[in-house]
Amino acid sequence: MKWLGYFDLYLAQRQISAYRLLLLDGYGSHCTREFIEYCDNAKIIPFCLPPHSSHLLQPLNVVVFQPYKHYHSQAVEAATRTGSTDFDKVEFLTAIDSIWQQTFKPMTICSAFCATGLVPYNPSVVLAQLCKAQESTSPLTLLSHSTLIQPSVQVQAQAQTPLTTHSLKQQGDDLQQLATNLNLSLIFQENLKLVLKGGMVQAISEEQAVADLGNSKAAEKAQAARQKSQRTVQKGGVLYTHQAQNIVQQKEAVELQKAEIALRCAQSAMTKAQSAERKPLLTEAKEFWKKMGTLHTSRKKLMRALCVEVRKVGRNRRRHVK
């Protein structure tokens, strides 16, 4: 119900007509009374896909899940190459964002609805697949009909060059069954079996060699990148994401402490420099005030001596007058 509320809220911003169509599978929890009443009140038409048809009608199954599995396997492989032997919840939550961004692209979503014939509405896409599935028959089925005169011609017309071990094995089994149905000699059947077995061994060996070569190149690139950066995260063992995050946090804390110490040293040096610059000024000021004090003292002495002389002159005048 919470998801249905989000659907109603965000789809209302792009609503064109009065009613909206909601496509969903026929799971029982989707068709509750509360769910239906909410849809009726919000003018949402819920349409359940027919059972056993999700491989043809559901956009996620037809298009989206395949690239999702591809990018998920790439994330698991990348984690394995970097030493993670256990792709746990922490590793998954770390990689899910990139997987989601690479998978659920607007072009992928639009192609999913187009491939299922939903948007734009094109039922012939699904009907053509149903008709093709009904009409397609294997070479072994054609051999069961008495009207088949030249089965080998039909097999050659439908056979294709096997590019994978699975297709090679499937065509090999078909050829063995064909040889049995045609009542060919046992020697021919045994030789055919040996040839097919050797081909399977070579195909598996080639696939393994290609995979090993790709892993070796990836490991060499990763090692070269590590050597180029000249940074060692951990020696030996497995490093998980939370452990790497703790190491990074500890390193950042150490760098912050170093920066604070450097800032304190710089402030202390600046204070000392300012004190050294003020010291000559203070010395000059002290000398100036010392000189001023000396002058003030001399002035007082001069004034006292002047006063004494004035008094003497006054006394002498008074004596002459008498």
Short mmCIF file of C-alpha atoms in Angstrom, two decimals:
data_model
loop_
_atom_site.label_atom_id
_atom_site.label_comp_id
_atom_site.label_asym_id
_atom_site.label_seq_id
_atom_site.Cartn_x
_atom_site.Cartn_y
_atom_site.Cartn_z
CA MET A 1 0.00 0.00 0.00
CA LYS A 2 2.88 2.36 0.69
CA TRP A 3 4.26 1.73 -2.79
CA LEU A 4 0.80 2.32 -4.28
CA GLY A 5 0.72 5.71 -2.56
CA TYR A 6 4.05 6.64 -4.20
CA PHE A 7 2.72 5.41 -7.54
CA ASP A 8 -0.38 7.60 -7.21
CA LEU A 9 1.65 10.64 -6.09
CA TYR A 10 4.33 10.64 -8.80
CA LEU A 11 2.17 9.43 -11.67
CA ALA A 12 -0.35 12.20 -10.99
CA GLN A 13 2.29 14.70 -12.13
CA ARG A 14 2.32 13.08 -15.62
CA GLN A 15 -1.33 12.12 -15.83
CA ILE A 16 -3.03 12.87 -19.14
CA SER A 17 -6.46 11.22 -18.95
CA ALA A 18 -8.80 10.61 -16.03
CA TYR A 19 -7.79 6.98 -15.46
CA ARG A 20 -4.38 5.35 -15.08
CA LEU A 21 -3.39 1.75 -15.84
CA LEU A 22 -1.32 -0.30 -13.39
CA LEU A 23 0.16 -3.56 -14.71
CA LEU A 24 1.09 -6.20 -12.14
CA ASP A 25 1.38 -9.94 -11.78
CA GLY A 26 -1.39 -12.03 -10.28
CA TYR A 27 0.16 -12.50 -6.84
CA GLY A 28 -2.52 -12.78 -4.14
CA SER A 29 -1.19 -10.01 -1.89
CA HIS A 30 -1.68 -7.49 -4.71
CA CYS A 31 -5.42 -8.03 -4.98
CA THR A 32 -6.56 -7.26 -1.45
CA ARG A 33 -9.73 -5.35 -0.66
CA GLU A 34 -7.80 -2.33 0.63
CA PHE A 35 -5.70 -2.30 -2.54
CA ILE A 36 -8.76 -2.45 -4.85
CA GLU A 37 -10.62 0.25 -2.89
CA TYR A 38 -7.64 2.59 -3.07
CA CYS A 39 -7.39 2.03 -6.82
CA ASP A 40 -11.10 2.73 -7.30
CA ASN A 41 -10.92 5.97 -5.33
CA ALA A 42 -7.78 7.15 -7.16
CA LYS A 43 -9.12 6.07 -10.62
CA ILE A 44 -6.37 3.51 -11.09
CA ILE A 45 -7.18 0.40 -13.16
CA PRO A 46 -5.15 -2.60 -11.91
CA PHE A 47 -4.58 -5.21 -14.64
CA CYS A 48 -3.05 -8.56 -13.65
CA LEU A 49 -0.96 -10.32 -16.29
CA PRO A 50 -2.11 -13.82 -17.26
CA PRO A 51 -0.47 -16.63 -15.30
CA HIS A 52 2.65 -18.31 -16.77
CA SER A 53 3.20 -15.39 -19.15
CA SER A 54 5.75 -13.24 -17.30
CA HIS A 55 8.51 -14.45 -19.67
CA LEU A 56 6.58 -12.77 -22.50
CA LEU A 57 4.68 -9.87 -20.92
CA GLN A 58 6.64 -8.66 -17.89
CA PRO A 59 9.23 -6.00 -18.87
CA LEU A 60 11.55 -6.90 -16.00
CA ASN A 61 11.76 -10.56 -17.01
CA VAL A 62 12.06 -9.88 -20.73
CA VAL A 63 14.73 -7.15 -20.79
CA VAL A 64 15.78 -5.62 -17.46
CA PHE A 65 16.81 -8.67 -15.41
CA GLN A 66 19.38 -9.81 -17.96
CA PRO A 67 21.61 -6.68 -17.75
CA TYR A 68 21.04 -6.61 -13.99
CA LYS A 69 22.46 -10.13 -13.67
CA HIS A 70 25.32 -9.17 -15.99
CA TYR A 71 26.39 -6.14 -13.94
CA HIS A 72 25.87 -8.05 -10.69
CA SER A 73 28.17 -10.84 -11.88
CA GLN A 74 30.73 -8.19 -12.91
CA ALA A 75 30.61 -6.71 -9.40
CA VAL A 76 31.08 -10.15 -7.82
CA GLU A 77 33.96 -10.91 -10.18
CA ALA A 78 35.64 -7.56 -9.46
CA ALA A 79 35.30 -8.11 -5.71
CA THR A 80 36.75 -11.62 -6.08
CA ARG A 81 39.73 -10.34 -8.03
CA THR A 82 40.50 -7.80 -5.34
CA GLY A 83 40.63 -10.53 -2.67
CA SER A 84 37.05 -10.64 -1.35
CA THR A 85 36.21 -14.33 -0.94
CA ASP A 86 32.79 -13.63 0.59
CA PHE A 87 30.45 -11.26 -1.27
CA ASP A 88 28.34 -10.50 1.80
CA LYS A 89 25.73 -7.84 2.55
CA VAL A 90 28.32 -5.12 3.04
CA GLU A 91 29.91 -5.79 -0.36
CA PHE A 92 26.47 -5.98 -2.01
CA LEU A 93 25.29 -2.68 -0.52
CA THR A 94 28.53 -1.06 -1.66
CA ALA A 95 28.05 -2.25 -5.26
CA ILE A 96 24.25 -1.97 -5.57
CA ASP A 97 24.33 1.73 -6.47
CA SER A 98 26.56 1.26 -9.52
CA ILE A 99 24.61 -1.87 -10.55
CA TRP A 100 21.32 0.05 -10.31
CA GLN A 101 22.63 3.03 -12.28
CA GLN A 102 23.98 0.82 -15.07
CA THR A 103 20.86 -1.35 -15.30
CA PHE A 104 17.84 0.93 -14.91
CA LYS A 105 18.56 3.39 -17.68
CA PRO A 106 15.68 5.19 -19.45
CA MET A 107 16.56 3.50 -22.74
CA THR A 108 16.53 0.04 -21.12
CA ILE A 109 13.16 0.65 -19.46
CA CYS A 110 11.58 1.94 -22.70
CA SER A 111 12.95 -1.00 -24.69
CA ALA A 112 11.51 -3.39 -22.07
CA PHE A 113 7.98 -2.03 -22.53
CA CYS A 114 8.44 -2.03 -26.30
CA ALA A 115 9.70 -5.66 -26.36
CA THR A 116 6.61 -6.82 -24.46
CA GLY A 117 4.24 -4.92 -26.77
CA LEU A 118 2.86 -2.75 -23.96
CA VAL A 119 4.12 0.72 -24.93
CA PRO A 120 3.50 1.32 -27.75
CA TYR A 121 0.65 -1.19 -27.77
CA ASN A 122 1.60 -3.96 -30.18
CA PRO A 123 0.14 -7.41 -29.37
CA SER A 124 1.65 -8.90 -32.51
CA VAL A 125 5.06 -8.96 -30.78
CA VAL A 126 3.85 -11.50 -28.21
CA LEU A 127 1.56 -13.37 -30.60
CA ALA A 128 4.41 -13.86 -33.08
CA GLN A 129 6.53 -15.45 -30.34
CA LEU A 130 3.70 -17.80 -29.40
CA CYS A 131 3.17 -18.86 -33.00
CA LYS A 132 6.90 -19.33 -33.48
CA ALA A 133 7.10 -21.53 -30.38
CA GLN A 134 4.21 -23.70 -31.62
CA GLU A 135 5.55 -24.09 -35.13
CA SER A 136 9.20 -24.70 -34.24
CA THR A 137 10.18 -28.37 -34.10
CA SER A 138 13.53 -30.10 -33.60
CA PRO A 139 15.19 -32.43 -36.15
CA LEU A 140 14.33 -35.43 -33.95
CA THR A 141 10.64 -34.58 -34.14
CA LEU A 142 10.81 -34.40 -37.92
CA LEU A 143 12.36 -37.88 -38.02
CA SER A 144 9.30 -39.37 -36.32
CA HIS A 145 7.05 -38.57 -39.29
CA SER A 146 6.83 -41.20 -42.01
CA THR A 147 6.44 -38.50 -44.64
CA LEU A 148 10.08 -37.39 -44.12
CA ILE A 149 12.10 -38.81 -47.01
CA GLN A 150 15.49 -37.06 -46.58
CA PRO A 151 15.99 -36.21 -42.90
CA SER A 152 19.67 -35.39 -43.37
CA VAL A 153 18.76 -32.55 -45.70
CA GLN A 154 16.43 -31.07 -43.07
CA VAL A 155 19.09 -31.34 -40.37
CA GLN A 156 21.71 -29.64 -42.51
CA ALA A 157 19.29 -26.83 -43.36
CA GLN A 158 18.50 -26.16 -39.70
CA ALA A 159 21.98 -26.74 -38.23
CA GLN A 160 24.21 -23.80 -37.35
CA THR A 161 27.85 -23.48 -36.42
CA PRO A 162 28.12 -24.10 -32.65
CA LEU A 163 29.81 -21.14 -30.99
CA THR A 164 29.50 -22.28 -27.36
CA THR A 165 30.02 -25.56 -25.51
CA HIS A 166 26.31 -25.74 -24.78
CA SER A 167 25.30 -25.47 -28.45
CA LEU A 168 28.06 -27.95 -29.41
CA LYS A 169 26.78 -30.49 -26.90
CA GLN A 170 23.17 -29.99 -27.99
CA GLN A 171 23.96 -30.49 -31.68
CA GLY A 172 26.18 -33.45 -30.83
CA ASP A 173 23.33 -35.13 -28.96
CA ASP A 174 21.02 -34.45 -31.92
CA LEU A 175 23.50 -36.04 -34.33
CA GLN A 176 23.91 -39.11 -32.14
CA GLN A 177 20.15 -39.51 -31.90
CA LEU A 178 19.88 -39.06 -35.65
CA ALA A 179 22.49 -41.77 -36.27
CA THR A 180 20.57 -44.12 -33.97
CA ASN A 181 17.25 -43.42 -35.71
CA LEU A 182 18.82 -43.98 -39.15
CA ASN A 183 20.20 -47.36 -38.00
CA LEU A 184 23.75 -46.46 -38.95
CA SER A 185 26.57 -48.86 -38.11
CA LEU A 186 27.79 -49.10 -34.55
CA ILE A 187 31.34 -48.30 -35.65
CA PHE A 188 30.17 -45.03 -37.14
CA GLN A 189 28.22 -44.20 -34.00
CA GLU A 190 31.24 -44.92 -31.78
CA ASN A 191 33.52 -42.83 -33.99
CA LEU A 192 30.99 -40.01 -33.96
CA LYS A 193 30.81 -40.21 -30.18
CA LEU A 194 34.61 -39.98 -29.86
CA VAL A 195 34.79 -37.04 -32.25
CA LEU A 196 32.11 -35.16 -30.35
CA LYS A 197 33.77 -35.95 -27.04
CA GLY A 198 37.10 -34.63 -28.31
CA GLY A 199 35.41 -31.49 -29.60
CA MET A 200 33.81 -30.91 -26.20
CA VAL A 201 37.17 -31.31 -24.45
CA GLN A 202 38.80 -28.82 -26.81
CA ALA A 203 35.94 -26.34 -26.45
CA ILE A 204 36.02 -26.49 -22.65
CA SER A 205 39.81 -26.14 -22.64
CA GLU A 206 39.58 -23.11 -24.92
CA GLU A 207 36.96 -21.44 -22.76
CA GLN A 208 39.05 -22.07 -19.66
CA ALA A 209 42.18 -20.71 -21.37
CA VAL A 210 40.35 -17.55 -22.47
CA ALA A 211 38.95 -17.05 -18.96
CA ASP A 212 42.38 -17.59 -17.37
CA LEU A 213 43.98 -15.19 -19.83
CA GLY A 214 41.38 -12.53 -19.07
CA ASN A 215 41.85 -13.00 -15.32
CA SER A 216 45.63 -12.81 -15.69
CA LYS A 217 45.43 -9.58 -17.67
CA ALA A 218 43.03 -8.07 -15.15
CA ALA A 219 45.29 -9.10 -12.26
CA GLU A 220 48.33 -7.61 -14.04
CA LYS A 221 46.50 -4.32 -14.62
CA ALA A 222 45.40 -4.17 -10.99
CA GLN A 223 48.93 -4.95 -9.79
CA ALA A 224 50.41 -2.32 -12.12
CA ALA A 225 47.93 0.24 -10.83
CA ARG A 226 48.82 -0.59 -7.23
CA GLN A 227 52.53 -0.38 -7.94
CA LYS A 228 52.06 2.91 -9.76
CA SER A 229 50.20 4.45 -6.85
CA GLN A 230 52.80 3.06 -4.38
CA ARG A 231 50.18 2.74 -1.69
CA THR A 232 49.73 -0.36 0.47
CA VAL A 233 46.33 -0.91 2.06
CA GLN A 234 46.91 -4.25 3.77
CA LYS A 235 49.46 -7.04 3.53
CA GLY A 236 47.95 -10.52 3.38
CA GLY A 237 44.44 -11.69 4.13
CA VAL A 238 41.14 -10.31 2.89
CA LEU A 239 40.19 -6.64 3.18
CA TYR A 240 36.46 -5.97 3.44
CA THR A 241 34.74 -2.69 2.72
CA HIS A 242 34.09 -1.74 6.34
CA GLN A 243 37.71 -2.48 7.23
CA ALA A 244 38.92 -0.27 4.38
CA GLN A 245 36.56 2.49 5.55
CA ASN A 246 37.96 2.23 9.09
CA ILE A 247 41.51 2.45 7.74
CA VAL A 248 40.61 5.53 5.69
CA GLN A 249 38.94 7.16 8.71
CA GLN A 250 41.97 6.47 10.90
CA LYS A 251 44.27 7.87 8.23
CA GLU A 252 42.11 10.99 7.93
CA ALA A 253 42.21 11.41 11.72
CA VAL A 254 46.02 11.17 11.72
CA GLU A 255 46.23 13.69 8.88
CA LEU A 256 43.90 16.03 10.80
CA GLN A 257 46.08 15.78 13.91
CA LYS A 258 49.17 16.52 11.84
CA ALA A 259 47.44 19.55 10.31
CA GLU A 260 46.44 20.85 13.78
CA ILE A 261 50.02 20.45 15.06
CA ALA A 262 51.37 22.26 11.99
CA LEU A 263 48.82 25.06 12.54
CA ARG A 264 49.86 25.43 16.18
CA CYS A 265 53.54 25.58 15.18
CA ALA A 266 52.76 28.22 12.59
CA GLN A 267 50.80 30.30 15.11
CA SER A 268 53.64 30.02 17.66
CA ALA A 269 56.21 31.06 15.04
CA MET A 270 54.04 34.00 14.05
CA THR A 271 53.69 35.08 17.69
CA LYS A 272 57.45 34.89 18.17
CA ALA A 273 58.04 36.87 15.00
CA GLN A 274 55.60 39.56 16.12
CA SER A 275 57.29 39.68 19.53
CA ALA A 276 60.69 40.01 17.87
CA GLU A 277 59.38 42.85 15.73
CA ARG A 278 57.89 44.67 18.76
CA LYS A 279 60.98 44.29 20.93
CA PRO A 280 63.08 47.06 19.21
CA LEU A 281 60.07 49.37 19.36
CA LEU A 282 59.63 48.70 23.05
CA THR A 283 63.34 49.32 23.65
CA GLU A 284 63.19 52.63 21.78
CA ALA A 285 60.07 53.61 23.65
CA LYS A 286 61.72 52.85 26.99
CA GLU A 287 64.80 54.91 26.03
CA PHE A 288 62.57 57.76 24.90
CA TRP A 289 60.61 57.82 28.14
CA LYS A 290 63.87 57.52 30.06
CA LYS A 291 65.20 60.60 28.27
CA MET A 292 61.95 62.39 28.88
CA GLY A 293 62.22 61.54 32.56
CA THR A 294 65.77 62.88 32.65
CA LEU A 295 64.67 66.11 30.97
CA HIS A 296 61.79 66.46 33.42
CA THR A 297 64.16 66.05 36.35
CA SER A 298 66.58 68.59 34.89
CA ARG A 299 63.69 70.99 34.37
CA LYS A 300 62.64 70.66 38.01
CA LYS A 301 66.19 71.30 39.19
CA LEU A 302 66.44 74.33 36.91
CA MET A 303 63.14 75.71 38.20
CA ARG A 304 64.27 75.25 41.80
CA ALA A 305 67.58 76.97 41.13
CA LEU A 306 65.76 79.81 39.36
CA CYS A 307 63.39 80.21 42.28
CA VAL A 308 66.34 80.37 44.72
CA GLU A 309 68.01 83.06 42.64
CA VAL A 310 64.81 85.08 42.40
CA ARG A 311 64.43 84.94 46.15
CA LYS A 312 68.01 86.07 46.67
CA VAL A 313 67.53 89.00 44.30
CA GLY A 314 64.37 89.99 46.12
CA ARG A 315 66.10 89.93 49.50
CA ASN A 316 68.99 92.04 48.25
CA ARG A 317 66.61 94.68 46.88
CA ARG A 318 64.74 94.90 50.16
CA ARG A 319 68.02 95.41 51.99
CA HIS A 320 69.10 98.26 49.72
CA VAL A 321 65.73 99.95 50.15
CA LYS A 322 66.04 99.95 53.94
#
